[in-house]
XYZ file of C-alpha atoms in Angstrom:
514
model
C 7.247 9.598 33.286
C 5.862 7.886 36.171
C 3.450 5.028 35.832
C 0.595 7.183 37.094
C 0.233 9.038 33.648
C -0.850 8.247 30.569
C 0.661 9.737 27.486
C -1.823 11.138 24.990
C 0.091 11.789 21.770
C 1.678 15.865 23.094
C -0.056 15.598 26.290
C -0.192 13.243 29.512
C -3.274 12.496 31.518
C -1.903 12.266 35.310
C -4.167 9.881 37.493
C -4.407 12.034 40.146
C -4.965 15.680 38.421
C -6.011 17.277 35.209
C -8.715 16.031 32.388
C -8.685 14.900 28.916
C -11.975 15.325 26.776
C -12.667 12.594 23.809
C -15.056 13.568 21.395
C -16.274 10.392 19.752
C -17.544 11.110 16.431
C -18.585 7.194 15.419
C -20.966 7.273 12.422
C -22.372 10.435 12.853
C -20.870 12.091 10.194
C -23.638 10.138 7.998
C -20.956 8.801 5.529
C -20.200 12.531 4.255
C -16.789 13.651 4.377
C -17.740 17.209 4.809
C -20.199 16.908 7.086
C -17.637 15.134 9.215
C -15.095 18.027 8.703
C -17.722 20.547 9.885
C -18.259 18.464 13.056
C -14.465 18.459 13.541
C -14.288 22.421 13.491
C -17.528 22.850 15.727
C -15.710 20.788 18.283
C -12.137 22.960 17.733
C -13.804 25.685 18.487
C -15.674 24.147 22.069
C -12.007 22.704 22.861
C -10.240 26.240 22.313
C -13.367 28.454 24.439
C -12.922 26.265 27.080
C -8.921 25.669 26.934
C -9.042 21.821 26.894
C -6.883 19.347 25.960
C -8.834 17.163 23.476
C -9.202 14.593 20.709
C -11.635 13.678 17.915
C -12.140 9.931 17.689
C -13.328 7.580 14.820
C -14.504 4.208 14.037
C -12.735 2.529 11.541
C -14.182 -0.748 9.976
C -13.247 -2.589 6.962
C -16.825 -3.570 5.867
C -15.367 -6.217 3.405
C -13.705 -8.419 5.990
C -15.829 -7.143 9.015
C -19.484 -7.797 7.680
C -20.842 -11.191 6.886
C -20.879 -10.795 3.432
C -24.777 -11.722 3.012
C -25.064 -8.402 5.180
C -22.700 -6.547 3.166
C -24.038 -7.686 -0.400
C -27.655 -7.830 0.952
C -30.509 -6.990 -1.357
C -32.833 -7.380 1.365
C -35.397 -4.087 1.550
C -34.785 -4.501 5.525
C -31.856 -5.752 7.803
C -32.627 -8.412 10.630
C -29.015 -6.308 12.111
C -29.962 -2.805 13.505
C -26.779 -2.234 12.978
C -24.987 -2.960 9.432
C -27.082 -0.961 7.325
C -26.023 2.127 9.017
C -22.153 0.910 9.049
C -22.228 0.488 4.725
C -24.229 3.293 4.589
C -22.284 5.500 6.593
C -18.937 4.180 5.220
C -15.710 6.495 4.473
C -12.753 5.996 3.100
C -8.890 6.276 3.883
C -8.554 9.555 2.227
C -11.729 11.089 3.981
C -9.953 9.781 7.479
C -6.662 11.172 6.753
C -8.295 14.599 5.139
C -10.095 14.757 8.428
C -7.258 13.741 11.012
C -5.498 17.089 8.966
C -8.504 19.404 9.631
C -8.078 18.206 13.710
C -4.122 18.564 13.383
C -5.606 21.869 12.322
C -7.998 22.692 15.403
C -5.378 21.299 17.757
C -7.571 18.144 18.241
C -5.741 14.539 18.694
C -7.145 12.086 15.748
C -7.471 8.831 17.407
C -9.770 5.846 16.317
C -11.098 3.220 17.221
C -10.045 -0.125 15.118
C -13.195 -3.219 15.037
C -11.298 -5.594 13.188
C -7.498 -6.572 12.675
C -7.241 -4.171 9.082
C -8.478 -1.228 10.541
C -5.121 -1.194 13.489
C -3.084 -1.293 9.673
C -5.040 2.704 9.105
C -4.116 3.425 12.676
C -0.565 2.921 12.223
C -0.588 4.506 8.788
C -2.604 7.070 10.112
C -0.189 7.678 12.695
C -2.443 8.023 15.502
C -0.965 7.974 18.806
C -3.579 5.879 20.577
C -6.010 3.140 19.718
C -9.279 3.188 21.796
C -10.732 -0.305 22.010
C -14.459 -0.571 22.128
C -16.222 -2.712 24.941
C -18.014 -4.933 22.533
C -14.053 -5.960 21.454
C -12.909 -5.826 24.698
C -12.728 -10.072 24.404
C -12.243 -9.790 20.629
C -8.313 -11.477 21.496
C -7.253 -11.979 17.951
C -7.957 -8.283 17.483
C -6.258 -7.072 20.605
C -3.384 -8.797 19.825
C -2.864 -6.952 16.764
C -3.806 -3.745 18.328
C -0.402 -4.626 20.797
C 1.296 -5.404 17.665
C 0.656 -1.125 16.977
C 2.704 -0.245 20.167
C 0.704 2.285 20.916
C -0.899 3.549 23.965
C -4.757 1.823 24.295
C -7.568 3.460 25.698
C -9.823 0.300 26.792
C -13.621 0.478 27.250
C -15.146 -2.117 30.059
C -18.671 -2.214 29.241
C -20.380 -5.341 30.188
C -16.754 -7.003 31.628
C -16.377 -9.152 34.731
C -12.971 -8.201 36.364
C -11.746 -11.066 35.589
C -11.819 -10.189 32.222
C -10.508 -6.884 32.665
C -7.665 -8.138 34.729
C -6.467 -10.876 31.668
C -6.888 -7.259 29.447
C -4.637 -5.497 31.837
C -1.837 -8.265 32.194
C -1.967 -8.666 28.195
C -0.732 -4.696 28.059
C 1.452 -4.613 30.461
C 3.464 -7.758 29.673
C 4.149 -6.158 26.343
C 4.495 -3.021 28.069
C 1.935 -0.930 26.239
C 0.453 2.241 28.152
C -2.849 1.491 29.579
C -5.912 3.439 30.331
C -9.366 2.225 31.630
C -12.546 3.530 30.651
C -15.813 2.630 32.513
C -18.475 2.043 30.428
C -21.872 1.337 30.518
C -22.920 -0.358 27.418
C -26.653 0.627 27.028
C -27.931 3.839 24.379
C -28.526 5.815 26.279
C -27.918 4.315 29.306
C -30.431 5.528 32.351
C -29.102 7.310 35.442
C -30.050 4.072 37.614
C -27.514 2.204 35.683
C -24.741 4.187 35.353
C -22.534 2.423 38.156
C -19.929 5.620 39.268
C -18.552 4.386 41.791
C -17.414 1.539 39.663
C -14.742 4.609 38.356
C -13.632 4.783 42.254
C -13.368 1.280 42.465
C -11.240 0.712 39.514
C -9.158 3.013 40.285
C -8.112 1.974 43.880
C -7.857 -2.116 42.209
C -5.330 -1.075 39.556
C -3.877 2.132 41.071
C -1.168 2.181 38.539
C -3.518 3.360 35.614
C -5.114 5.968 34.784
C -9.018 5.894 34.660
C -11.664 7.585 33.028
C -15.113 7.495 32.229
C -17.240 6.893 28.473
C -20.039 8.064 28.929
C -23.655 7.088 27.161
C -26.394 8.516 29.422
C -29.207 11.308 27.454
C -28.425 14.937 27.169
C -30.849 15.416 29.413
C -28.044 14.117 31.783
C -25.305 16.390 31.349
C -24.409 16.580 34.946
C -23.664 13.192 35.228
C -19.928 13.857 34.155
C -19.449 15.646 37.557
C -20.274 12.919 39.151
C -17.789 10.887 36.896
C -15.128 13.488 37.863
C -16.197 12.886 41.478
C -15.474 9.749 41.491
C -11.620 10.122 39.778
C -12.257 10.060 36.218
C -9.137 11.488 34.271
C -10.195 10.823 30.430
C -14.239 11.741 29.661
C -15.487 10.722 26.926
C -18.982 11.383 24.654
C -20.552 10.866 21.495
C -20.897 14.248 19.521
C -22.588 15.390 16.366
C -23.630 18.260 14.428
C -27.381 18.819 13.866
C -28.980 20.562 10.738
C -32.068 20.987 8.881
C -31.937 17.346 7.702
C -29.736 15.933 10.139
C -30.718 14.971 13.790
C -28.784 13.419 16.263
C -29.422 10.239 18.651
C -30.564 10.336 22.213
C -26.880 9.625 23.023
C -25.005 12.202 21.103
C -23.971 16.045 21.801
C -24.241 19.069 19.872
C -22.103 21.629 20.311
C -24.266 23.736 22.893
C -24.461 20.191 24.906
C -20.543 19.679 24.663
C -20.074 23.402 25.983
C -22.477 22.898 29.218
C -21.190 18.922 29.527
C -17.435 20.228 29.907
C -18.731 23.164 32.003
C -19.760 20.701 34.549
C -16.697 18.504 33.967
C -14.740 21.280 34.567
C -16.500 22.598 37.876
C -17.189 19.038 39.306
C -16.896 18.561 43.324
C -16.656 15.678 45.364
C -19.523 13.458 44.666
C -20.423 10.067 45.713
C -22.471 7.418 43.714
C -24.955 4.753 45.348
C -21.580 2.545 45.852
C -23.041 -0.476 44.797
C -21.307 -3.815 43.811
C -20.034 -4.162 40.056
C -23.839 -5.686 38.842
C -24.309 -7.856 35.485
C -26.756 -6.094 33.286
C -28.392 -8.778 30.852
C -29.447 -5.439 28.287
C -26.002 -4.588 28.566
C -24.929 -8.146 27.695
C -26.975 -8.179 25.047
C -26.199 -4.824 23.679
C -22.546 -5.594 23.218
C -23.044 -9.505 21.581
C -24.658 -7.837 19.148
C -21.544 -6.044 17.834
C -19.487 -8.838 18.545
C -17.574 -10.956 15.567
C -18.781 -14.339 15.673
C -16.787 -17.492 13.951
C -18.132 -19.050 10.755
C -16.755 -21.540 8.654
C -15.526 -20.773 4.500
C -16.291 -23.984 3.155
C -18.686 -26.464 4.111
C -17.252 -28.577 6.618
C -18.582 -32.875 6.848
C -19.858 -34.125 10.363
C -16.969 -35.004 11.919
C -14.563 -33.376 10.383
C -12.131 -31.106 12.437
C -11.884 -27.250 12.023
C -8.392 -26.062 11.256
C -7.877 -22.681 10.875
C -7.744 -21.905 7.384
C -11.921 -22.785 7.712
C -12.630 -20.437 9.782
C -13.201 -16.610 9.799
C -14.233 -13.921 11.961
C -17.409 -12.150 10.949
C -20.061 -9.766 12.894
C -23.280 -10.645 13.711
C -22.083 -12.575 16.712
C -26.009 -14.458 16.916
C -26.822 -16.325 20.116
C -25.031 -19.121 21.232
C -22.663 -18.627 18.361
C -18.888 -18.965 19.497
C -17.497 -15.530 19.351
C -14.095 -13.905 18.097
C -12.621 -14.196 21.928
C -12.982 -18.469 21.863
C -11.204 -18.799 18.448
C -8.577 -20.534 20.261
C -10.929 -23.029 21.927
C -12.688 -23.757 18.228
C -10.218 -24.420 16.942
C -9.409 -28.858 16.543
C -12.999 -29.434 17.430
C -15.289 -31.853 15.217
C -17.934 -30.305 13.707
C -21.169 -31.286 14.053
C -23.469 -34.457 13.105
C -25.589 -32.123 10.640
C -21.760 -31.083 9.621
C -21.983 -26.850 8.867
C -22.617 -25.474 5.598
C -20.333 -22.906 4.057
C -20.736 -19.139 5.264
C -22.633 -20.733 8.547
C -22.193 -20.127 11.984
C -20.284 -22.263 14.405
C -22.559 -22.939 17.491
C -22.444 -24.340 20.681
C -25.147 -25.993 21.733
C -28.289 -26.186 19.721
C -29.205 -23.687 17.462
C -31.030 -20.095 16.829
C -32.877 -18.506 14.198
C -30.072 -17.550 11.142
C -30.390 -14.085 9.343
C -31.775 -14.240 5.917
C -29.206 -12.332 4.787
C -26.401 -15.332 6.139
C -28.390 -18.143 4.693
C -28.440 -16.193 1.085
C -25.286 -15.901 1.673
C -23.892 -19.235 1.991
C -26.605 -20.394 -0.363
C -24.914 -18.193 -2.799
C -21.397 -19.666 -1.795
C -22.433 -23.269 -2.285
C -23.839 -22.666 -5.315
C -20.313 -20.599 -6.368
C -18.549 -24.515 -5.406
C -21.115 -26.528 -7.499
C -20.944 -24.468 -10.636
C -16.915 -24.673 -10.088
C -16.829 -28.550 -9.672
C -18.975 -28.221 -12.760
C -16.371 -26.232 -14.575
C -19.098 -23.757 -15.562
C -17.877 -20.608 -15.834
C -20.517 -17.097 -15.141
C -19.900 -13.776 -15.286
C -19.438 -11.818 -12.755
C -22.234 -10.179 -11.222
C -24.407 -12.509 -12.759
C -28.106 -12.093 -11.391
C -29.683 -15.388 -9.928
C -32.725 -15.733 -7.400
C -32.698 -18.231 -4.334
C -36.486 -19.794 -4.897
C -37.854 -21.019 -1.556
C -41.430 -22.113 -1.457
C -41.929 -22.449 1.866
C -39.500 -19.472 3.309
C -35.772 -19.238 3.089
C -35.859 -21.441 6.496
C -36.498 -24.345 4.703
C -34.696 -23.971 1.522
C -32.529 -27.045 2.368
C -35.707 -29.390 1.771
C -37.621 -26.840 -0.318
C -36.388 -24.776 -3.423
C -33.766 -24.141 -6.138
C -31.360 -21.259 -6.949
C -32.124 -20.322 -10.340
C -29.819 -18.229 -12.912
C -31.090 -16.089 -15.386
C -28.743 -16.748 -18.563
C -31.269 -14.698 -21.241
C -35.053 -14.055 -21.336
C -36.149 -13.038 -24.861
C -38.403 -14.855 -27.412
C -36.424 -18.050 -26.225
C -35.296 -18.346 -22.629
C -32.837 -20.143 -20.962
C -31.742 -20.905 -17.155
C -29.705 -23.187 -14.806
C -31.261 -24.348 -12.244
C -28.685 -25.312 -9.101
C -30.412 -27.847 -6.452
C -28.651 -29.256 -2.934
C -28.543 -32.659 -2.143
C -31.923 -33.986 -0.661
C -33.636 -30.594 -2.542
C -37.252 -30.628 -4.277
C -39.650 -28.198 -5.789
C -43.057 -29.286 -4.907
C -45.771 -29.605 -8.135
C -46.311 -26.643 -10.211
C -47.552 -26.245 -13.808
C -46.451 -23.119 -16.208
C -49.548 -21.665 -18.208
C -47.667 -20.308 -21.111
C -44.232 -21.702 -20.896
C -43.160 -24.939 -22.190
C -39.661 -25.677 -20.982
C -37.150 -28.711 -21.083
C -34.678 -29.837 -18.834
C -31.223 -31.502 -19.834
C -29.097 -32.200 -16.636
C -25.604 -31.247 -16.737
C -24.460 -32.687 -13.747
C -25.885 -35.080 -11.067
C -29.138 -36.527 -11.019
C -33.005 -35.374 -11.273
C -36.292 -37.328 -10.911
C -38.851 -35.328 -12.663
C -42.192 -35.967 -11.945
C -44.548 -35.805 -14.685
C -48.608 -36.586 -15.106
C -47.755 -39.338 -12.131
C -44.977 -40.677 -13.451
C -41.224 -40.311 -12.294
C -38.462 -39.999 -14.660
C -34.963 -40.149 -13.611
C -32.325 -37.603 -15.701
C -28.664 -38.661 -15.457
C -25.792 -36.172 -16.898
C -26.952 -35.739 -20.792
C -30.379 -36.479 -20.681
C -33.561 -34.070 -21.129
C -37.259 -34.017 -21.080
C -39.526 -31.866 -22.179
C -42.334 -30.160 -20.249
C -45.792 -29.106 -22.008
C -47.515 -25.986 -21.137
C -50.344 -26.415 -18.030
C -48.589 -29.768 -17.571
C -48.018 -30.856 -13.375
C -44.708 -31.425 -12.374
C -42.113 -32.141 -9.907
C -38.371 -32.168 -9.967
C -35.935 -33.374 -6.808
C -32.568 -34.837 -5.987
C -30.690 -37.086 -4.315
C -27.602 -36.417 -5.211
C -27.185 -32.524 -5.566
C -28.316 -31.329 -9.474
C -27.403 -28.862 -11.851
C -30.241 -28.509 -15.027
C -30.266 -26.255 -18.187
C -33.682 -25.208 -18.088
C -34.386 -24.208 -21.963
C -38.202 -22.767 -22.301
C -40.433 -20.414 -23.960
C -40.223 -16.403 -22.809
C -40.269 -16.547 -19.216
C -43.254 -14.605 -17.426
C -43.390 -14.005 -13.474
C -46.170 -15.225 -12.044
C -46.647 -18.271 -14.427
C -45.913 -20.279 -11.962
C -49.423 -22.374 -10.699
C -48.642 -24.279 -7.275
C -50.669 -27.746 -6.595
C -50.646 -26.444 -2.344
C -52.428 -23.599 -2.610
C -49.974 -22.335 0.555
C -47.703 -21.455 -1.775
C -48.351 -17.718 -2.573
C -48.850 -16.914 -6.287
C -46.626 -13.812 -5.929
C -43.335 -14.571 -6.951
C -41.421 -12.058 -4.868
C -43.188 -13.850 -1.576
C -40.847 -17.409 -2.694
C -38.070 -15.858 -4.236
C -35.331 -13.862 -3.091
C -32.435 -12.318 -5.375
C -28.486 -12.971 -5.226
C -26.054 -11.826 -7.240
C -23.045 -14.962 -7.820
């Protein structure tokens, strides 16, 4: 087999002749194994009318280690991601993957996938697919591709928003392990409009690395259908598209095929002439840019790391959202021995590069929620699991660190009783109850409770108790952990001195589960 082909499980794409169609099913099954199965057979039945060689590919995540886990575990009504409520909601498992790689075995379809983090490549190989596709947003993601070479299998390798730089380090990585490479120009916007689509990029690769094989991905409306002609044109040997199957409750993105598209987009794939693009210079698209950081893995620390102190790598892990000016997946290497910062990082937080940006809700809850796991473990005080707790923030989760309190709800009957978990440096500004009287014993640290203008200090054993409709204030210095033991709890008994502070409970508070 010369070096000019590219084997595709029973088949082999030839650079210079012949097509290979990819049907890229991503998350468009909607999470439902049959629904997926059904797509599957529509597209056996397109590949077999028009006597195609062709594969059915997958995404494969492993939400667990993937997902921030504030994203993942997120009670949130709304996600600040566009993106990771439709990946857990959408989620299959390994028996719906291998049930539908049999139904394509079936239809004469190749199962491939494509693998977003390093335990995904682990259902490839088990899998046995005979290619991994890697997606443009991982194109960078190094500790990934390195266990995608690991697989030694042939990889498919998408180039959206890639200098050729990049590509080039991508394409000497391969080869020196001597994996089979293909190329796929990409252009990473949905749907991405005719003006940006770049063809003659597919020319150009092809005559820079002229040992490869290169083909096309392709993310433009249906109303574009021709476009893959054009692609074609221009020496595309592997086409790919999103595809889907619509029904009475299911529609389909701007960006994805039904089967009547799929028919009339390999019609003109099949048909294509000679065409030329605009053949413009490779161009920088900031939307593209920004498309693909978005589903890049960003580095955040486990534990909460002192200024100063050096991140190994046992603190670190590899999480998506990537936010801006976050080091991504691709400079682990580089993070790796630096100091962290003056401010030091908290647990479950981003490493950054310069300055900061605004942090998800759902990643501060999350490493609130973390922290408050390490305090109630250098306590020795043992929860259940699943126990319910809600992350109080007066002024907005933003500025919990000055502002608030992560209170658990132990029981809420007749009698009540809570722990109260505060930060170092941590207040909650003056409030009075109008039906509950409560009293606080600390358990561990210190608290200044302010009382009727005057401030008492609680070490580890010592309690005070709190009349009903009396104005108080409780802080920290130190980092606190309180038995709160009161009167029936009531939402909305709270009364706040700033009258800035909304009355509605759900407004302050937001729930966890530790």
């Amino acid at each position: 087999m010369s070096k000019t082909h590219f084997p595709f499980g029973p088949h082999t794409v030839a650079r210079d002749g012949g097509l290979f169609f990819t049907f890229e099913m991503a998350n468009n099954h909607q999470g439902s194994l049959e629904h997926g199965l059904s797509i599957i057979q529509a597209m056996a039945k397109v590949a077999q009318s028009k006597n195609i060689s062709a594969a059915i590919k997958f995404q494969f995540r492993q939400l667990e280690s993937f997902l921030h886990p504030g994203f993942l575990q997120s009670r949130l009504p709304t996600s600040s991601n566009k993106h990771t409520r439709r990946f857990v909601e959408t989620r299959l498992g390994y028996g719906d993957y291998e049930r539908m790689a049999g139904e394509a075995h079936k239809g004469n379809l190749i199962p491939i996938a494509t693998p977003f983090d390093e335990a995904s490549v682990d259902w490839c190989e088990t899998l046995d697919f005979p290619v991994i596709k890697i997606a443009s947003c991982s194109a960078t993601d190094w500790p990934l591709l390195r266990r995608v070479a690991q697989a030694n299998r042939p990889v498919v390798y998408s180039t959206a928003g890639l200098s050729l730089r990049q590509i080039d380090d991508a394409i000497a990585f391969f080869q020196q392990r001597q994996i089979p490479l293909a190329i796929m120009h990409c252009v990473g916007i949905y749907p991405a409009p005719r003006q940006h689509l770049q063809l003659d990029q597919i020319r150009q690769l092809r005559q820079r690395y002229p040992d490869l094989v290169i083909g096309y991905s392709a993310h433009e409306g249906t109303a574009d259908l021709d476009v893959v002609a054009l692609a074609v044109s221009n020496g595309a040997a592997l086409l790919e598209r999103h595809v889907g199957l619509p029904t009475d409750t299911i529609s389909l993105n701007a960006y994805s095929l039904s089967p009547a598209d799929v028919e009339m987009w390999v019609d003109w794939a099949l048909k294509a002439h000679l065409a030329m693009s605009a053949g413009q210079e490779r161009t920088h698209l900031e939307s593209q840019v920004r498309s693909m950081e978005e589903l890049k893995r960003g580095i955040y620390v486990k534990r909460t790391k002192k200024p100063g102190e050096f991140l190994e790598p046992d603190d670190l892990t590899l999480a998506m959202p990537c936010l801006p000016g976050q080091f991504s997946a691709a400079e682990l290497d580089e993070v790796i021995g630096l100091p962290a910062p003056h401010q030091g990082i908290e647990a479950m937080m981003p490493v950054m590069k310069n300055g900061g940006c605004e942090i998800p809700p759902e990643i501060r809850a999350s490493s609130i929620v973390v922290r408050t796991r390490q305090m109630l473990a250098e306590a020795k005080i043992a929860l259940p699991k699943g126990t319910p707790a809600e992350i109080s923030h007066q002024y907005g989760l933003e500025t919990f660190e000055q502002y608030g309190a992560v209170i658990i709800d132990i029981v809420n009957r007749e009698y009540c009783k809570k722990l109260i978990v505060q930060f170092p440096g941590q207040e909650n500004p003056l409030h009075k109850h109008i039906q509950k009287e409560e009293t606080f014993q600390v358990l561990m640290g210190e608290l200044e409770i302010e009382m009727d203008g005057k401030v008492t200090l609680l070490r580890p054993g010592d309690s005070l108790t709190v009349q009903r409709t009396a104005m108080h204030a409780f802080r920290t210095r130190t980092g606190v952990i309180t038995e709160e033991i009161s009167t029936t709890h009531i939402k909305g008994d709270s009364v706040y001195k700033d009258e800035n502070i909304s009355s509605d409970p759900a407004s302050r508070k937001t729930p966890v589960v530790l």
